[in-house]
Short mmCIF file of C-alpha atoms and ligand atoms in Angstrom, two decimals:
data_model
loop_
_atom_site.label_atom_id
_atom_site.label_comp_id
_atom_site.label_asym_id
_atom_site.label_seq_id
_atom_site.Cartn_x
_atom_site.Cartn_y
_atom_site.Cartn_z
CA MET T 1 41.72 85.88 116.49
CA THR T 2 45.41 85.62 117.29
CA GLU T 3 45.42 88.88 119.19
CA LEU T 4 42.57 87.71 121.45
CA ALA T 5 44.74 84.80 122.63
CA VAL T 6 47.36 87.09 124.21
CA PRO T 7 46.93 86.98 128.02
CA ALA T 8 46.31 90.33 129.74
CA PRO T 9 49.48 92.29 130.64
CA GLY T 10 50.62 91.53 134.19
CA THR T 11 49.07 88.01 134.17
CA ALA T 12 52.23 86.42 135.61
CA ALA T 13 55.82 87.59 135.74
CA SER T 14 57.49 84.17 135.99
CA LEU T 15 57.89 81.35 133.51
CA ASP T 16 57.97 78.78 136.34
CA ALA T 17 54.44 77.51 135.77
CA LEU T 18 55.32 76.77 132.13
CA ALA T 19 58.86 75.48 132.61
CA ASP T 20 57.97 71.79 132.06
CA ARG T 21 54.69 72.25 130.20
CA PRO T 22 53.93 72.54 126.49
CA HIS T 23 53.18 76.20 125.82
CA ARG T 24 53.04 78.76 123.04
CA ARG T 25 55.18 81.90 123.00
CA PHE T 26 54.18 85.06 121.18
CA ASN T 27 56.51 86.94 118.85
CA PRO T 28 55.58 90.63 119.23
CA LEU T 29 57.68 91.56 116.18
CA THR T 30 55.65 89.40 113.80
CA GLY T 31 52.45 88.61 115.72
CA GLU T 32 53.16 84.88 115.25
CA TRP T 33 53.44 82.08 117.80
CA VAL T 34 55.91 79.25 118.43
CA LEU T 35 55.02 76.01 120.24
CA VAL T 36 57.55 75.14 122.98
CA SER T 37 57.76 71.58 124.35
CA PRO T 38 60.45 71.63 127.07
CA HIS T 39 59.45 68.18 128.42
CA ARG T 40 60.62 66.60 125.13
CA ALA T 41 64.15 68.00 125.27
CA ARG T 42 65.65 64.70 126.47
CA ARG T 43 63.91 62.28 124.11
CA PRO T 44 66.18 60.04 122.01
CA TRP T 45 66.82 61.38 118.54
CA GLN T 46 67.85 59.40 115.49
CA GLY T 47 67.86 61.51 112.41
CA GLN T 48 69.95 62.75 109.54
CA VAL T 49 73.64 63.08 110.27
CA GLU T 50 75.23 66.01 108.45
CA ARG T 51 78.64 65.54 106.95
CA PRO T 52 81.19 67.42 109.11
CA ALA T 53 82.49 70.57 107.43
CA VAL T 54 85.80 70.45 105.63
CA ALA T 55 88.49 71.21 108.19
CA THR T 56 90.86 73.46 106.29
CA ARG T 57 90.65 75.64 103.20
CA PRO T 58 93.46 77.36 101.32
CA ALA T 59 93.91 81.14 101.77
CA TYR T 60 93.49 81.43 97.99
CA ASP T 61 91.53 79.07 95.74
CA PRO T 62 92.20 79.42 91.98
CA THR T 63 88.76 77.92 91.22
CA CYS T 64 86.82 80.28 93.54
CA TYR T 65 84.86 82.97 91.69
CA LEU T 66 85.10 85.29 94.73
CA CYS T 67 88.86 85.20 95.33
CA PRO T 68 90.89 88.26 94.20
CA GLY T 69 91.98 88.24 90.55
CA ASN T 70 89.77 85.30 89.59
CA GLU T 71 87.30 85.17 86.72
CA ARG T 72 83.55 85.14 87.35
CA ALA T 73 80.64 84.28 85.10
CA GLY T 74 80.19 86.29 81.92
CA GLY T 75 83.86 87.20 81.55
CA HIS T 76 84.01 89.48 84.61
CA ARG T 77 87.26 89.39 86.55
CA ASN T 78 87.66 90.35 90.23
CA PRO T 79 90.23 93.03 91.02
CA GLU T 80 93.16 92.16 93.28
CA TYR T 81 91.15 93.51 96.22
CA THR T 82 92.78 93.63 99.65
CA GLY T 83 89.83 94.52 101.92
CA THR T 84 86.13 94.21 101.16
CA PHE T 85 84.79 93.95 97.63
CA VAL T 86 81.23 94.51 96.34
CA PHE T 87 79.83 93.75 92.89
CA ASP T 88 76.47 93.24 91.15
CA ASN T 89 75.44 89.58 91.33
CA ASP T 90 76.08 87.89 87.96
CA PHE T 91 72.94 85.77 88.53
CA ALA T 92 70.73 88.38 90.15
CA ALA T 93 67.22 87.44 91.32
CA LEU T 94 66.14 91.05 90.77
CA GLN T 95 66.80 93.41 87.87
CA PRO T 96 66.55 97.20 87.67
CA GLY T 97 64.04 98.91 85.42
CA GLY T 98 60.90 97.25 84.15
CA ALA T 99 57.84 98.75 82.54
CA GLY T 100 55.61 98.61 85.62
CA ALA T 101 53.58 95.69 84.28
CA ALA T 102 50.78 94.38 86.51
CA VAL T 103 48.22 91.57 86.42
CA ASN T 104 44.91 91.12 88.23
CA VAL T 105 42.42 88.45 87.19
CA GLU T 106 39.41 88.45 89.54
CA GLU T 107 41.78 89.24 92.46
CA LEU T 108 42.96 85.63 92.26
CA LEU T 109 45.81 85.88 89.78
CA VAL T 110 47.69 88.96 90.96
CA ALA T 111 51.25 89.95 90.07
CA ARG T 112 53.39 93.05 89.72
CA ASP T 113 56.71 93.88 88.14
CA GLU T 114 59.43 94.12 90.84
CA PRO T 115 62.59 96.12 90.04
CA GLY T 116 65.70 95.72 92.15
CA ILE T 117 69.42 95.10 92.42
CA CYS T 118 71.34 92.16 93.90
CA ARG T 119 74.90 92.58 95.06
CA VAL T 120 77.56 90.32 96.56
CA ILE T 121 79.92 91.50 99.30
CA CYS T 122 83.20 89.71 99.88
CA PHE T 123 84.12 90.22 103.54
CA SER T 124 87.80 89.43 103.01
CA PRO T 125 90.22 88.51 100.22
CA ARG T 126 91.11 85.43 102.27
CA HIS T 127 89.25 82.33 101.08
CA ASP T 128 89.83 80.52 104.39
CA LEU T 129 88.40 83.08 106.85
CA SER T 130 84.94 83.85 108.14
CA LEU T 131 83.68 86.76 110.29
CA PRO T 132 84.88 85.30 113.66
CA ASP T 133 88.34 84.59 112.20
CA MET T 134 88.81 88.15 110.93
CA GLU T 135 90.50 90.89 112.93
CA LEU T 136 88.15 93.39 114.55
CA HIS T 137 89.13 96.28 112.26
CA CYS T 138 88.40 94.10 109.23
CA VAL T 139 84.91 93.27 110.54
CA ARG T 140 84.48 97.00 111.12
CA SER T 141 85.15 97.63 107.43
CA VAL T 142 82.40 95.12 106.62
CA VAL T 143 80.05 97.12 108.89
CA ASP T 144 81.04 100.30 107.03
CA LEU T 145 80.30 98.66 103.69
CA TRP T 146 76.91 97.41 104.91
CA ALA T 147 76.03 100.97 106.02
CA GLU T 148 77.35 102.53 102.81
CA GLN T 149 75.41 100.12 100.57
CA TYR T 150 72.22 100.62 102.60
CA GLU T 151 72.48 104.37 101.99
CA LEU T 152 73.65 104.12 98.39
CA LEU T 153 71.05 101.63 97.20
CA GLY T 154 68.34 103.05 99.46
CA SER T 155 68.74 106.49 97.89
CA ARG T 156 67.62 105.17 94.50
CA PRO T 157 64.02 106.15 93.68
CA ASP T 158 63.20 102.58 92.63
CA VAL T 159 64.43 101.03 95.91
CA GLY T 160 62.09 100.94 98.92
CA TYR T 161 63.92 98.34 101.00
CA VAL T 162 67.48 97.02 101.31
CA GLU T 163 67.92 93.51 102.70
CA ILE T 164 71.49 92.73 103.83
CA PHE T 165 72.17 89.10 104.73
CA GLU T 166 74.63 86.24 104.86
CA ASN T 167 74.05 82.59 104.10
CA LYS T 168 76.85 80.64 105.71
CA GLY T 169 77.63 76.97 105.34
CA GLU T 170 76.56 74.11 103.11
CA ALA T 171 73.81 73.24 105.59
CA MET T 172 72.15 76.55 104.62
CA GLY T 173 72.73 76.03 100.91
CA ALA T 174 75.67 78.43 100.58
CA SER T 175 77.35 77.52 97.32
CA ASN T 176 80.79 78.98 98.04
CA PRO T 177 82.74 78.93 101.36
CA HIS T 178 84.53 82.22 100.57
CA PRO T 179 83.36 84.69 103.29
CA HIS T 180 80.65 86.75 101.64
CA GLY T 181 77.20 88.17 102.08
CA GLN T 182 74.47 89.51 99.85
CA ILE T 183 72.34 92.60 99.40
CA TRP T 184 68.98 92.51 97.73
CA ALA T 185 67.53 95.99 97.17
CA GLN T 186 64.02 96.24 95.75
CA ARG T 187 60.99 98.47 95.35
CA SER T 188 58.73 96.63 97.82
CA VAL T 189 59.26 95.94 101.51
CA PRO T 190 59.41 92.11 101.72
CA ILE T 191 56.92 90.24 103.91
CA GLN T 192 59.07 89.75 107.06
CA PRO T 193 60.24 93.36 107.55
CA ALA T 194 56.83 94.65 106.40
CA ARG T 195 55.11 92.69 109.17
CA GLU T 196 57.71 93.79 111.74
CA GLY T 197 57.30 97.37 110.57
CA GLU T 198 53.54 97.31 111.17
CA ARG T 199 53.95 95.87 114.67
CA GLN T 200 56.73 98.33 115.56
CA LEU T 201 54.59 101.22 114.32
CA ALA T 202 51.65 100.12 116.49
CA HIS T 203 53.91 99.84 119.55
CA HIS T 204 55.53 103.22 118.90
CA GLU T 205 52.18 104.95 118.48
CA ARG T 206 50.93 103.45 121.75
CA HIS T 207 54.03 103.92 123.92
CA GLY T 208 56.21 106.56 122.25
CA ARG T 209 59.18 104.17 122.39
CA THR T 210 60.34 101.47 119.99
CA LEU T 211 59.18 97.90 120.59
CA LEU T 212 62.77 96.63 120.78
CA GLU T 213 63.84 99.42 123.16
CA ASP T 214 61.20 98.14 125.61
CA TYR T 215 62.02 94.49 124.87
CA VAL T 216 65.77 94.90 125.44
CA ARG T 217 65.13 96.71 128.73
CA LEU T 218 63.04 93.71 129.89
CA GLU T 219 65.69 91.22 128.80
CA LEU T 220 68.49 93.15 130.53
CA ASP T 221 66.39 93.27 133.73
CA ARG T 222 65.77 89.52 133.64
CA GLY T 223 69.11 88.41 132.21
CA GLU T 224 68.10 84.80 131.50
CA ARG T 225 68.15 85.11 127.71
CA VAL T 226 71.05 87.58 127.33
CA VAL T 227 74.07 86.03 125.57
CA LEU T 228 76.48 88.98 125.46
CA GLU T 229 76.52 92.76 125.31
CA ASN T 230 78.71 95.82 124.95
CA ASP T 231 78.06 99.57 125.23
CA GLY T 232 76.25 99.70 121.89
CA PHE T 233 74.51 96.35 121.39
CA VAL T 234 72.78 93.50 123.23
CA VAL T 235 72.55 89.91 121.95
CA VAL T 236 69.70 87.71 123.23
CA VAL T 237 68.11 84.40 122.36
CA PRO T 238 64.68 85.94 121.80
CA PHE T 239 61.86 84.71 124.04
CA TRP T 240 60.03 83.56 120.89
CA ALA T 241 63.03 81.94 119.13
CA VAL T 242 62.19 79.23 116.58
CA TRP T 243 65.65 77.93 115.63
CA PRO T 244 67.52 76.18 118.48
CA PHE T 245 70.29 78.78 118.86
CA GLU T 246 68.58 81.70 117.14
CA THR T 247 69.75 85.12 118.35
CA LEU T 248 68.70 88.74 118.00
CA VAL T 249 71.31 91.52 117.95
CA VAL T 250 69.73 94.83 118.98
CA SER T 251 71.24 98.31 119.19
CA ARG T 252 70.84 99.89 122.64
CA ARG T 253 70.01 103.21 121.02
CA PRO T 254 66.74 103.10 119.07
CA VAL T 255 68.20 103.92 115.65
CA PRO T 256 66.22 103.09 112.49
CA SER T 257 69.10 101.88 110.34
CA LEU T 258 72.81 101.21 109.91
CA ALA T 259 73.16 104.70 108.47
CA ALA T 260 72.29 106.21 111.88
CA LEU T 261 75.06 104.41 113.78
CA ASP T 262 77.90 106.62 114.99
CA ASP T 263 81.56 105.70 114.80
CA ALA T 264 81.68 104.00 118.22
CA GLU T 265 78.50 102.02 117.51
CA ARG T 266 79.96 100.70 114.27
CA ASP T 267 82.93 99.37 116.22
CA GLN T 268 80.54 97.93 118.81
CA LEU T 269 78.48 96.20 116.12
CA ALA T 270 81.64 94.65 114.66
CA ASP T 271 82.58 93.53 118.17
CA VAL T 272 79.31 91.76 118.96
CA VAL T 273 79.07 90.11 115.53
CA ARG T 274 82.59 88.78 115.90
CA ARG T 275 82.10 87.59 119.50
CA LEU T 276 78.74 85.99 118.77
CA THR T 277 79.95 84.08 115.69
CA MET T 278 83.01 82.96 117.66
CA ARG T 279 80.74 81.50 120.34
CA TYR T 280 78.70 79.83 117.58
CA ASP T 281 81.85 78.22 116.15
CA ASN T 282 82.78 76.98 119.62
CA LEU T 283 79.30 75.53 120.33
CA PHE T 284 79.79 72.35 118.30
CA ASP T 285 83.43 72.94 117.38
CA VAL T 286 82.61 73.53 113.72
CA PRO T 287 82.25 76.60 111.45
CA PHE T 288 78.67 77.33 112.48
CA PRO T 289 76.20 77.60 109.61
CA TYR T 290 73.45 80.22 109.68
CA SER T 291 71.34 82.62 107.74
CA GLY T 292 71.71 86.00 109.33
CA GLY T 293 70.99 89.58 108.41
CA PHE T 294 69.55 92.97 109.18
CA HIS T 295 66.08 94.34 109.50
CA GLN T 296 65.93 98.11 109.33
CA ALA T 297 63.81 101.02 108.13
CA PRO T 298 62.44 101.02 104.59
CA THR T 299 64.19 103.47 102.25
CA ASP T 300 61.03 105.29 101.15
CA GLY T 301 62.24 108.73 102.24
CA MET T 302 60.20 108.72 105.47
CA ALA T 303 61.77 109.07 108.95
CA HIS T 304 60.47 105.78 110.52
CA PRO T 305 61.12 106.53 114.22
CA GLU T 306 59.27 103.26 114.99
CA TRP T 307 61.95 101.17 113.28
CA HIS T 308 64.71 99.78 115.50
CA LEU T 309 67.79 98.34 113.77
CA HIS T 310 68.46 94.68 114.54
CA MET T 311 70.06 91.52 113.19
CA HIS T 312 68.60 88.03 113.21
CA PHE T 313 70.78 84.93 113.26
CA TYR T 314 68.95 81.75 112.25
CA PRO T 315 71.31 78.77 112.66
CA PRO T 316 69.98 75.29 111.84
CA LEU T 317 72.17 73.12 114.11
CA LEU T 318 70.40 71.43 117.03
CA ARG T 319 72.52 68.92 118.92
CA SER T 320 75.91 68.70 117.27
CA ALA T 321 77.85 69.60 114.16
CA THR T 322 75.90 66.91 112.34
CA VAL T 323 72.38 67.05 113.76
CA ARG T 324 70.21 69.87 112.50
CA LYS T 325 66.64 71.05 112.98
CA PHE T 326 64.19 70.94 110.10
CA LEU T 327 60.99 72.92 109.85
CA VAL T 328 58.79 70.08 108.56
CA GLY T 329 55.52 68.28 109.28
CA TYR T 330 53.57 70.15 111.93
CA GLU T 331 55.84 73.14 111.44
CA MET T 332 55.00 73.43 107.74
CA LEU T 333 51.33 72.74 108.30
CA GLY T 334 50.76 74.18 111.76
CA GLU T 335 53.35 76.47 113.31
CA PRO T 336 57.02 76.34 114.41
CA GLN T 337 57.86 74.15 117.41
CA ARG T 338 60.94 73.70 119.58
CA ASP T 339 61.99 71.50 122.51
CA LEU T 340 65.06 73.37 123.81
CA THR T 341 63.88 76.52 125.58
CA ALA T 342 65.29 79.94 124.71
CA GLU T 343 66.59 80.19 128.30
CA ALA T 344 68.50 76.89 128.01
CA ALA T 345 69.94 77.90 124.62
CA ALA T 346 71.10 81.26 126.01
CA ALA T 347 72.74 79.53 129.00
CA ARG T 348 74.66 77.23 126.61
CA LEU T 349 75.85 80.18 124.50
CA ARG T 350 76.86 82.18 127.60
CA GLU T 351 79.19 79.37 128.77
CA LEU T 352 81.22 79.37 125.56
CA PRO T 353 84.56 81.17 125.12
CA GLU T 354 84.97 84.08 122.69
CA THR T 355 88.35 82.84 121.55
CA ARG T 356 89.42 79.84 119.54
CA PRO T 357 90.73 76.96 121.65
CA GLY T 358 94.53 77.19 121.41
CA SER T 359 94.42 80.72 119.96
CA SER T 360 96.27 83.65 121.53
CA GLN T 361 93.42 86.11 120.72
ZN1 LIG I 1 87.66 82.39 97.47
ZN1 LIG I 2 63.43 91.50 112.37
#
């Protein structure tokens, strides 16, 4: 049914007719829709006010379980690490092994054992930094660790997909402000990348190019949703964005995973991540909360030429450091909706500096 609602290709090239009208936008990566209501963007809003983030943190916090030398749960102690540091999550949501147990009662009560591994990556020994505060070569070493862990965990026979992500800020439920991310590696491909994989495969079979290769070419031609770019990567507010300042980071070269990036591209990835998160921090003058992470090829031993490496950033803030968007009501029961258009959000992000106010960088 959903597919039938897509207008024929070439129907209209301009958004002008929809600029002030409620409309739905199609997400070709997932096959889902988002309702856009640009005429509502100026309505008065009185909602929850988030507590502003704590202004300063110490470089080392003796009570932080991620700082170098400190004790974690279960008697583990962190080494005096000086760069990045990775360890198995002490409270992992997934566990290796398992006896392959399965349940099926009348195809209504269905469950399967799911083996996997959860790891934590500290981006820096410094408790008070985050990705945009770190020097470029330090962000590059985070990129190297992401790529290394993708290959390492993905090479295990019981791992079919490696999800690398970061949950930043109290607004996103991050329990510790120390700069860190997570890796969940498991047997199954989770729902979101599985859906994107199917749609990318269909596009690749039809056109012989990746879906995101074609999408990025369109966005670079039109320019209105491009936030920033370098020789290796392009950052856009996707046409079908749900979160107000959602972005998509796409490699120019259609590579299936982090493992396929060359040396220059790893530097370029570090560069765009750092510049984008700096713009985010400057948007509302606050350490910008988000959930962000990679989607890339499953690690099932197949080549996956249809898969195109990308990162999603899903930040919750809407109007200020204290006013956030919630996916509630119609959005839980119907489909996602937004007032601010992707074009307007991209224009806001383009205006922002890539340096800290008052910083020499
Ligand atoms: Zn810490
Ligand atoms: Zn994706």
